[in-house]
Coordinates of C-alpha atoms in Angstrom, one line a residue:
X54 CA 38.9 206.3 85.7
X55 CA 40.7 206.0 89.0
X56 CA 44.6 206.0 88.6
X57 CA 44.9 202.9 90.9
X58 CA 42.3 201.1 88.5
X59 CA 44.2 202.1 85.3
X60 CA 47.6 201.0 87.2
X61 CA 45.4 197.4 88.2
X62 CA 44.3 197.3 84.6
X63 CA 47.5 197.6 82.6
X64 CA 49.4 195.1 85.1
X65 CA 46.2 192.6 84.8
X66 CA 46.9 193.0 80.9
X67 CA 50.4 192.7 81.5
X68 CA 50.0 189.3 82.9
X69 CA 47.7 188.2 80.8
X70 CA 49.9 188.8 77.7
X71 CA 52.9 187.5 79.1
X72 CA 50.8 184.2 80.3
X73 CA 49.6 183.5 76.5
X74 CA 53.4 184.2 75.1
X75 CA 53.9 181.7 77.8
X76 CA 51.5 179.4 76.7
X77 CA 52.6 179.8 73.1
X78 CA 56.2 179.0 73.8
X79 CA 55.0 176.3 75.7
X80 CA 53.3 174.5 72.4
X81 CA 55.3 176.0 70.0
X82 CA 57.5 173.0 69.8
X83 CA 60.5 171.7 66.8
X84 CA 61.4 168.6 66.4
X85 CA 64.4 168.0 64.9
X86 CA 64.1 165.1 62.1
X87 CA 68.3 165.3 61.7
X88 CA 68.9 165.1 65.4
X89 CA 66.3 162.0 65.6
X90 CA 68.2 160.4 62.7
X91 CA 71.4 161.1 64.5
X92 CA 70.2 159.7 67.7
X93 CA 69.2 156.4 66.0
X94 CA 72.3 156.4 64.2
X95 CA 74.2 156.1 66.9
X96 CA 72.0 153.8 69.5
X97 CA 72.0 151.3 67.0
X98 CA 75.7 151.5 65.7
X99 CA 77.6 148.3 65.8
X100 CA 79.6 150.1 69.0
X101 CA 76.7 149.7 71.0
X102 CA 76.6 145.5 70.4
X103 CA 72.8 145.5 69.9
X104 CA 72.0 147.4 73.2
X105 CA 72.2 143.9 75.8
X106 CA 71.1 144.5 79.3
X107 CA 74.0 143.5 81.5
X108 CA 76.6 144.1 78.6
X109 CA 79.1 146.9 77.4
X110 CA 76.5 148.1 75.1
X111 CA 74.0 148.4 78.2
X112 CA 77.4 150.8 79.8
X113 CA 77.6 152.8 76.6
X114 CA 73.7 153.0 75.8
X115 CA 72.9 154.1 80.2
X116 CA 75.9 156.7 79.6
X117 CA 74.7 157.7 76.1
X118 CA 71.4 158.5 77.5
X119 CA 72.4 160.2 81.0
X120 CA 74.5 162.6 78.6
X121 CA 71.9 163.7 76.2
X122 CA 69.6 164.2 79.0
X123 CA 72.4 166.3 81.1
X124 CA 72.8 168.5 77.8
X125 CA 69.2 169.4 77.5
X126 CA 69.4 170.7 80.8
X127 CA 67.0 168.5 82.6
X128 CA 67.4 166.8 86.4
X129 CA 68.1 163.5 86.9
X130 CA 64.7 161.6 88.1
X131 CA 65.8 158.2 89.4
X132 CA 67.0 156.6 92.9
X133 CA 67.9 158.2 95.8
X134 CA 71.4 158.6 96.1
X135 CA 72.5 160.2 99.7
X136 CA 69.2 162.0 99.8
X137 CA 69.5 162.9 95.6
X138 CA 68.0 161.8 92.6
X139 CA 70.5 159.7 90.6
X140 CA 69.8 159.1 87.1
X141 CA 69.0 155.6 87.1
X142 CA 66.8 153.0 89.2
X143 CA 68.5 149.6 89.9
X144 CA 66.3 146.9 88.0
X145 CA 67.9 143.4 89.8
X146 CA 67.1 140.7 87.2
X147 CA 67.6 136.9 87.0
X148 CA 69.9 136.0 84.1
X149 CA 70.0 133.1 82.2
X150 CA 72.0 131.5 79.4
X151 CA 71.9 127.9 77.8
X152 CA 75.8 127.2 78.0
X153 CA 77.2 124.4 75.5
X154 CA 74.9 122.1 73.1
X155 CA 70.9 121.6 73.2
X156 CA 70.5 118.0 72.9
X157 CA 66.8 117.2 72.0
X158 CA 65.4 114.2 70.3
X159 CA 61.9 112.6 69.6
X160 CA 61.2 109.1 69.8
X161 CA 57.8 107.3 68.0
X162 CA 57.6 103.9 67.0
X163 CA 61.0 103.0 68.0
X164 CA 62.6 105.4 65.3
X165 CA 64.5 108.7 67.2
X166 CA 64.8 111.8 65.5
X167 CA 67.5 114.7 66.8
X168 CA 66.0 118.2 66.5
X169 CA 68.3 121.0 66.1
X170 CA 68.3 124.3 68.0
X171 CA 66.6 127.1 66.2
X172 CA 65.8 125.2 63.1
X173 CA 62.7 122.7 64.3
X174 CA 62.9 123.9 68.1
X175 CA 63.6 126.9 70.0
X176 CA 64.3 126.3 73.7
X177 CA 64.6 128.9 76.2
X178 CA 66.9 128.9 78.6
X179 CA 65.2 127.6 81.8
X180 CA 64.2 130.2 84.5
X181 CA 63.7 128.2 87.4
X182 CA 67.0 128.4 88.9
X183 CA 68.0 124.9 87.6
X184 CA 71.9 124.5 86.5
X185 CA 70.4 121.9 84.0
X186 CA 67.5 120.7 82.3
X187 CA 67.6 116.5 81.7
X188 CA 64.7 114.6 81.0
X189 CA 64.0 111.4 79.0
X190 CA 60.9 109.7 77.0
X191 CA 58.6 112.8 78.5
X192 CA 55.1 112.0 76.9
X193 CA 53.5 114.7 74.4
X194 CA 49.9 116.1 75.7
X195 CA 48.1 118.7 72.9
X196 CA 45.9 121.1 75.4
X197 CA 44.3 123.0 72.3
X198 CA 45.0 126.4 73.0
X199 CA 46.1 126.0 76.7
X200 CA 43.5 128.5 78.3
X201 CA 41.3 128.5 82.0
X202 CA 38.8 131.5 81.7
X203 CA 36.2 130.6 83.8
X204 CA 34.1 134.0 83.3
X205 CA 34.1 132.4 79.5
X206 CA 33.0 128.9 81.3
X207 CA 36.2 127.6 78.8
X208 CA 38.6 125.0 80.5
X209 CA 41.1 123.6 77.7
X210 CA 42.2 120.9 80.4
X211 CA 39.5 119.1 81.8
X212 CA 41.5 117.6 84.7
X213 CA 44.3 116.5 82.8
X214 CA 47.3 115.9 85.1
X215 CA 50.1 116.9 83.4
X216 CA 53.1 116.3 85.9
X217 CA 56.2 115.0 83.8
X218 CA 54.7 115.2 80.7
X219 CA 55.1 118.1 78.1
X220 CA 52.3 120.3 76.8
X221 CA 52.0 121.2 73.0
X222 CA 49.6 124.2 72.6
X223 CA 48.1 126.9 70.2
X224 CA 49.8 130.3 69.8
X225 CA 46.7 132.6 69.8
X226 CA 43.2 132.9 71.2
X227 CA 40.7 129.8 69.9
X228 CA 38.6 132.0 67.6
X229 CA 41.2 133.8 66.2
X230 CA 40.3 131.5 62.8
X231 CA 37.1 132.3 62.9
X232 CA 37.5 135.7 63.7
X233 CA 33.9 135.6 65.9
X234 CA 33.4 134.0 70.1
X235 CA 34.2 133.9 72.9
X236 CA 37.8 135.8 72.8
X237 CA 37.0 139.1 70.7
X238 CA 37.4 137.7 67.6
X239 CA 40.6 138.6 65.8
X240 CA 41.6 140.8 68.9
X241 CA 43.6 138.9 70.9
X242 CA 43.1 138.7 74.6
X243 CA 45.6 138.0 76.9
X244 CA 44.9 134.0 76.6
X245 CA 46.3 134.4 73.3
X246 CA 49.6 135.8 74.4
X247 CA 52.6 133.5 74.8
X248 CA 53.3 134.8 78.1
X249 CA 50.0 133.4 79.1
X250 CA 50.9 129.8 78.1
X251 CA 53.9 129.3 79.4
X252 CA 52.8 131.2 82.8
X253 CA 49.2 128.6 83.1
X254 CA 51.4 125.6 81.9
X255 CA 53.5 126.6 84.7
X256 CA 51.1 126.6 87.3
X257 CA 49.5 123.4 85.8
X258 CA 52.8 121.3 87.4
X259 CA 54.2 120.5 83.6
X260 CA 57.4 119.7 82.7
X261 CA 57.5 122.3 79.8
X262 CA 55.6 123.7 77.2
X263 CA 55.7 123.5 73.1
X264 CA 54.1 126.3 71.5
X265 CA 53.4 125.1 68.1
X266 CA 54.2 128.2 65.6
X267 CA 52.3 129.6 62.9
X268 CA 53.2 132.7 61.2
X269 CA 49.6 134.4 61.2
X270 CA 48.3 134.0 64.6
X271 CA 51.8 134.9 65.9
X272 CA 52.2 138.0 64.0
X273 CA 55.5 137.3 63.0
X274 CA 58.0 134.5 61.3
X275 CA 59.8 131.4 62.7
X276 CA 63.2 133.7 62.6
X277 CA 61.8 136.4 65.0
X278 CA 60.8 133.3 67.4
X279 CA 63.9 131.6 66.8
X280 CA 66.3 135.0 67.4
X281 CA 64.0 136.0 70.7
X282 CA 64.0 132.7 72.9
X283 CA 67.6 131.3 71.8
X284 CA 69.9 133.9 73.2
X285 CA 70.3 135.4 77.0
X286 CA 66.8 135.4 79.1
X287 CA 65.9 137.5 82.3
X288 CA 63.1 137.5 84.3
X289 CA 62.7 139.6 87.5
X290 CA 63.9 137.9 90.6
X291 CA 61.1 135.5 92.3
X292 CA 60.7 134.0 95.8
X293 CA 59.3 130.6 93.6
X294 CA 60.1 130.9 89.8
X295 CA 58.6 127.7 89.5
X296 CA 55.0 128.7 90.0
X297 CA 55.9 131.6 87.1
X298 CA 58.1 129.2 85.0
X299 CA 58.1 125.4 83.6
X300 CA 61.5 123.9 83.6
X301 CA 61.2 123.9 79.9
X302 CA 59.8 126.3 77.2
X303 CA 59.7 126.4 73.8
X304 CA 58.1 126.6 70.6
X305 CA 58.3 124.1 67.5
X306 CA 57.7 124.6 64.1
X307 CA 54.2 124.3 63.0
X308 CA 55.6 121.6 60.2
X309 CA 57.5 119.4 62.9
X310 CA 54.4 119.4 64.8
X311 CA 51.8 118.1 62.2
X312 CA 54.6 115.3 61.5
X313 CA 54.7 114.3 65.1
X314 CA 50.9 114.1 65.2
X315 CA 50.7 112.0 62.1
X316 CA 53.2 109.5 63.9
X317 CA 51.0 109.3 66.5
X318 CA 48.3 108.6 64.2
X319 CA 46.4 112.1 64.9
X320 CA 45.5 114.8 62.2
X321 CA 46.6 118.4 63.2
X322 CA 44.3 120.2 61.4
X323 CA 41.6 118.3 62.8
X324 CA 42.3 118.9 66.2
X325 CA 43.2 122.2 66.1
X326 CA 39.7 122.4 64.9
X327 CA 38.2 120.6 67.8
X328 CA 40.3 122.9 70.1
X329 CA 38.4 126.1 68.6
X330 CA 35.3 124.7 70.7
X331 CA 35.0 125.2 74.6
X332 CA 34.3 121.0 74.8
X333 CA 37.3 120.5 73.5
X334 CA 39.7 117.5 75.8
X335 CA 43.7 117.1 75.8
X336 CA 44.9 114.3 73.5
X337 CA 47.7 112.4 74.3
X338 CA 50.3 111.9 71.5
X339 CA 50.2 107.9 72.0
X340 CA 53.5 106.6 71.3
X341 CA 55.5 109.9 71.0
X342 CA 58.5 111.4 73.9
X343 CA 61.1 113.6 74.2
X344 CA 64.1 113.5 75.5
X345 CA 66.8 116.4 76.0
X346 CA 69.8 118.2 78.1
X347 CA 71.2 120.9 78.2
X348 CA 72.9 123.2 81.0
X349 CA 71.7 126.6 82.5
X350 CA 74.1 129.2 84.0
X351 CA 71.9 131.0 86.1
X352 CA 73.0 134.4 87.9
X353 CA 71.3 137.8 89.6
X354 CA 72.3 140.7 87.7
X355 CA 71.5 144.4 87.9
X356 CA 70.3 146.3 84.8
X357 CA 69.1 150.6 84.8
X358 CA 66.5 152.3 83.7
X359 CA 67.1 155.8 83.2
X360 CA 65.3 158.8 84.4
X361 CA 65.5 162.3 83.6
X362 CA 62.9 164.8 85.6
X363 CA 61.3 168.6 84.3
X364 CA 59.9 169.3 87.6
X365 CA 56.5 170.9 88.2
X366 CA 56.4 174.7 89.0
X367 CA 53.0 174.2 91.4
X368 CA 52.6 170.7 91.6
X369 CA 56.3 168.7 91.4
X370 CA 54.1 165.4 93.5
X371 CA 52.2 164.8 90.0
X372 CA 54.0 163.4 87.1
X373 CA 52.9 163.0 83.4
X374 CA 55.7 160.1 82.2
X375 CA 56.8 159.6 78.7
X376 CA 58.6 155.9 78.1
X377 CA 60.3 153.8 75.8
X378 CA 62.9 151.1 76.1
X379 CA 66.4 151.3 75.4
X380 CA 67.2 147.4 75.4
X381 CA 67.4 145.1 72.4
X382 CA 68.3 141.7 71.6
X383 CA 72.3 142.2 72.0
X384 CA 74.5 139.7 70.5
X385 CA 72.9 136.4 69.2
X386 CA 72.8 133.8 66.5
X387 CA 74.4 135.4 63.0
X388 CA 72.1 135.6 59.9
X389 CA 72.8 134.4 56.6
X390 CA 75.3 137.0 56.1
X391 CA 77.2 136.1 59.5
X392 CA 75.6 139.6 61.0
X393 CA 75.6 138.6 64.8
X394 CA 74.6 142.2 66.2
X395 CA 71.2 142.6 66.8
X396 CA 71.0 146.7 66.5
X397 CA 67.6 147.5 66.8
X398 CA 67.4 150.8 64.9
X399 CA 63.5 150.7 64.5
X400 CA 63.0 148.7 67.6
X401 CA 63.9 150.8 69.6
X402 CA 66.1 153.4 68.8
X403 CA 63.5 155.5 67.2
X404 CA 61.8 155.3 70.7
X405 CA 64.6 156.4 72.9
X406 CA 65.6 159.2 70.0
X407 CA 61.8 160.1 70.5
X408 CA 62.3 160.6 74.2
X409 CA 65.3 162.5 73.8
X410 CA 64.0 165.3 71.5
X411 CA 60.7 165.8 73.9
X412 CA 63.1 166.1 76.7
X413 CA 65.1 168.8 74.9
X414 CA 62.0 170.9 73.9
X415 CA 60.5 170.8 77.7
X416 CA 63.8 171.5 79.0
X417 CA 63.6 174.5 76.5
X418 CA 60.3 175.8 77.1
X419 CA 58.3 177.0 80.3
X420 CA 58.5 175.0 83.6
X421 CA 55.1 173.1 83.4
X422 CA 52.9 172.7 86.1
X423 CA 53.1 169.3 86.9
X424 CA 56.3 167.3 86.4
X425 CA 57.4 165.7 83.5
X426 CA 59.6 162.2 83.7
X427 CA 61.4 161.3 81.1
X428 CA 61.8 156.9 81.7
X429 CA 63.9 155.0 79.7
X430 CA 63.6 151.2 80.8
X431 CA 65.7 148.0 80.4
X432 CA 64.9 144.6 79.3
X433 CA 61.3 145.1 77.3
X434 CA 62.9 142.5 74.8
X435 CA 62.7 140.2 77.8
X436 CA 59.2 140.5 78.7
X437 CA 58.6 144.3 79.8
X438 CA 61.0 143.5 82.8
X439 CA 62.4 147.6 82.9
X440 CA 58.7 148.8 83.4
X441 CA 57.1 145.8 85.2
X442 CA 60.1 146.5 87.9
X443 CA 59.3 150.4 87.9
X444 CA 55.3 149.7 88.1
X445 CA 56.3 147.6 90.9
X446 CA 58.6 149.7 92.6
X447 CA 57.4 153.2 91.4
X448 CA 60.0 156.1 92.0
X449 CA 57.2 158.2 91.7
X450 CA 53.7 157.4 93.5
X451 CA 51.2 155.5 90.7
X452 CA 48.5 157.2 92.3
X453 CA 50.0 160.7 91.2
X454 CA 50.9 159.6 88.0
X455 CA 48.6 161.7 85.3
X456 CA 49.3 159.2 82.4
X457 CA 52.0 157.1 80.3
X458 CA 52.8 157.9 76.7
X459 CA 55.2 155.1 75.3
X460 CA 57.1 154.7 72.2
X461 CA 57.9 151.8 70.7
X462 CA 59.0 151.3 67.1
X463 CA 58.2 154.3 65.3
X464 CA 58.1 155.0 61.6
X465 CA 61.2 156.5 60.3
X466 CA 59.7 157.2 57.2
X467 CA 57.4 160.3 55.8
X468 CA 54.1 161.8 57.6
X469 CA 51.3 159.2 57.4
X470 CA 47.6 160.3 57.5
X471 CA 46.7 158.4 60.4
X472 CA 48.3 156.9 63.7
X473 CA 47.4 154.1 66.1
X474 CA 47.7 152.8 69.5
X475 CA 48.9 149.3 70.1
X476 CA 45.3 147.6 71.6
X477 CA 42.0 148.7 71.4
X478 CA 41.6 149.7 74.8
X479 CA 38.9 152.4 75.7
X480 CA 40.7 155.8 77.9
X481 CA 40.8 159.7 78.1
X482 CA 44.0 159.7 77.3
X483 CA 43.4 158.1 74.0
X484 CA 40.7 160.8 73.4
X485 CA 42.9 163.5 74.5
X486 CA 45.4 162.2 71.7
X487 CA 42.6 162.2 68.9
X488 CA 41.6 165.4 69.3
X489 CA 45.1 167.0 69.8
X490 CA 45.7 164.7 66.5
X491 CA 42.7 165.8 64.7
X492 CA 43.6 169.8 65.1
X493 CA 46.9 168.5 63.2
X494 CA 45.3 167.0 60.3
X495 CA 46.1 163.5 61.1
X496 CA 43.2 161.0 61.9
X497 CA 43.2 158.2 64.7
X498 CA 42.8 154.7 63.0
X499 CA 42.4 151.6 65.4
X500 CA 45.1 148.7 65.7
X501 CA 45.3 147.3 62.0
X502 CA 46.3 143.9 64.0
X503 CA 44.5 143.1 67.0
X504 CA 45.4 139.8 66.6
X505 CA 49.2 140.5 67.3
X506 CA 48.6 141.3 71.2
X507 CA 50.2 144.3 70.8
X508 CA 48.9 145.6 73.7
X509 CA 50.5 143.3 75.7
X510 CA 53.6 143.7 74.1
X511 CA 55.0 147.2 75.1
X512 CA 56.1 149.3 78.0
X513 CA 52.4 150.9 79.1
X514 CA 51.0 147.3 79.7
X515 CA 52.8 146.7 83.1
X516 CA 51.1 150.7 84.2
X517 CA 47.8 149.7 82.7
X518 CA 47.4 146.5 85.0
X519 CA 48.4 148.7 87.8
X520 CA 45.4 151.4 86.6
X521 CA 47.7 154.5 85.3
X522 CA 46.0 155.5 82.2
X523 CA 48.8 154.4 79.4
X524 CA 49.3 153.8 75.5
X525 CA 51.7 152.9 73.4
X526 CA 51.6 155.0 70.5
X527 CA 52.1 153.7 66.7
X528 CA 53.2 155.5 63.9
X529 CA 49.9 155.3 61.0
X530 CA 50.4 153.4 57.5
X531 CA 48.6 156.1 55.5
X532 CA 51.4 157.5 54.1
X533 CA 51.2 161.2 52.8
X534 CA 53.2 160.0 49.5
X535 CA 52.1 156.2 48.8
X536 CA 49.0 155.8 50.6
X537 CA 48.2 152.4 52.7
X538 CA 49.9 150.6 49.9
X539 CA 53.3 152.3 50.6
X540 CA 52.9 152.0 54.3
X541 CA 51.4 148.5 54.8
X542 CA 54.4 147.3 52.2
X543 CA 56.9 148.8 54.8
X544 CA 55.8 147.5 57.8
X545 CA 55.1 143.9 56.1
X546 CA 58.5 144.3 55.1
X547 CA 60.2 145.1 58.3
X548 CA 58.3 142.3 60.3
X549 CA 59.6 139.9 58.1
X550 CA 62.9 140.9 57.2
X551 CA 63.7 143.3 59.7
X552 CA 62.0 142.8 63.0
X553 CA 64.0 141.0 65.7
X554 CA 66.7 140.2 63.3
X555 CA 70.4 141.9 62.7
X556 CA 69.2 143.7 59.8
X557 CA 66.8 146.0 61.6
X558 CA 69.7 148.9 61.2
X559 CA 69.7 152.7 60.5
X560 CA 69.7 153.8 56.9
X561 CA 70.9 157.2 55.6
X562 CA 68.0 157.3 53.6
X563 CA 65.5 157.6 56.3
X564 CA 64.0 161.3 56.7
X565 CA 62.1 161.0 60.3
X566 CA 59.8 163.7 59.3
X567 CA 56.9 161.7 60.2
X568 CA 58.5 160.6 63.4
X569 CA 59.1 164.3 64.1
X570 CA 55.7 165.5 62.9
X571 CA 54.3 163.1 65.4
X572 CA 56.4 163.8 68.4
X573 CA 54.8 167.4 68.3
X574 CA 51.6 166.2 68.9
X575 CA 52.8 163.8 71.6
X576 CA 54.4 167.1 73.3
X577 CA 51.3 168.5 72.9
X578 CA 49.1 166.2 74.9
X579 CA 51.6 165.6 77.5
X580 CA 52.1 169.6 77.3
X581 CA 48.1 170.2 78.2
X582 CA 48.0 167.3 80.9
X583 CA 51.1 168.5 82.6
X584 CA 49.5 172.3 82.6
X585 CA 46.2 171.2 83.5
X586 CA 44.5 169.5 86.6
X587 CA 42.9 167.0 84.8
X588 CA 43.3 162.9 85.8
X589 CA 42.5 160.9 82.6
X590 CA 41.0 157.4 83.3
X591 CA 39.9 154.2 81.7
X592 CA 36.7 153.5 80.3
X593 CA 34.0 152.3 82.9
X594 CA 34.0 149.0 81.6
X595 CA 37.9 148.9 81.2
X596 CA 39.1 145.4 83.1
X597 CA 41.9 148.3 85.0
X598 CA 39.3 151.2 86.0
X599 CA 38.9 149.5 89.0
X600 CA 42.7 149.5 90.3
X601 CA 42.4 153.3 88.7
X602 CA 39.4 154.3 91.4
X603 CA 41.0 152.3 94.3
X604 CA 43.8 154.9 94.5
X605 CA 41.6 158.1 93.9
X606 CA 42.2 159.2 97.6
X607 CA 45.9 160.1 96.6
X608 CA 44.6 162.7 94.3
X609 CA 42.1 164.6 96.2

């Protein structure tokens, strides 16, 4: 062998060995359960006041996240300030709060009943910009599920004029009860989501909407509805807010609605059954009217998304995003124990703790070829507003965003034999996650509650609407210790006792070992994407495929 050939061979061997070591270093990641626990403990402490946007709790939360990113050695990835990246992205929001008492009453047959905010009804602050809501004797009209779906030849309104009237509407889809029909059976479509109901009635010019709460089709109890709707509300700043919001947006207890139907000479259950067919026609609750008066404090505030970045070594303009929302409900109505702070330990201090630990892992590993962005968004609890704002005003072009892995309300318990994602979307990103999990002995379980509409309830959804492949990771229910019975029992207890309630607090008994194991998988999936030239997409029959394909030229 000639000397130069021998030297070339030796150098090649060294290069390959170095690359192999770098690859091993990149793939071997340690996630510390104790650090996860500590981050959740801090973020969900009373000191952070429930992490409400535009509060002292926001300031403490944003400062904590930035400090942790800095300590990890990541770089600021937010808005440009004097031609340099800062740590945040400004998110202008409308802030709406009911000030003073909420006077709501219903009159039927000459008899007037007064409702109490949070008991019979949960009235949201008007997001129209109006300083008050004041109406008397507004008629009530039952509009079934409130769906207009031309592609399904479905119209619940049949030309009904709703101006000056309150629409009484059912939650979820027309085929939720039967499990079969034009709306995907048990799996919720966007038509079943409460946000759609409010939007559709605003488009139709109604005075307002009363959504009838039922625990099964809503997927949560009245306590969640009350706590989520009677506190401060936020929205992105709109040129014409009446196009998205009617003056009145509220929920009503099922038993209260049944009584109103009865006083109008109607059978609620019978009409609900009729509403499950496309032949349904709106029905007025004759002789039943509602009156209300309450003041609204409306202003524009600026909240913050927080961004850190691990710059790519070869393609820094191409980005993989990990995301999670830092906000919770702040300070609100007291529970039975008098606790007013909605700490949000599981929802979503766990997701932010995960984001911080993944950031630390990437900072310690060799630089990826593509950039990796860590995005902590605001106002998820107000309607995915932080992620919605980012998706409409991206710091990094969406056409060159490889994919989004969102983390929301992760399990703080031990490992599961499975994992899930929010919803049942089909996309290459899920295939990659399934394959990587299988290598670690973890199987994929489809969303156990597709009827809950989780796909539309996490921060990956605004990205999906713009075509970016995006998923929201969910912890599994088949626990290694206790199986499905234990996992499901813990989930059910959380939803009934703690979800969107002051009881969502950190516990010293939480091991966080399952979350640590799962984050190792999420790291590997993101790392593979960051070190590859792959561009995942949606399935060919996905409603998000066209938007992704429209940006294909940006990826050439």
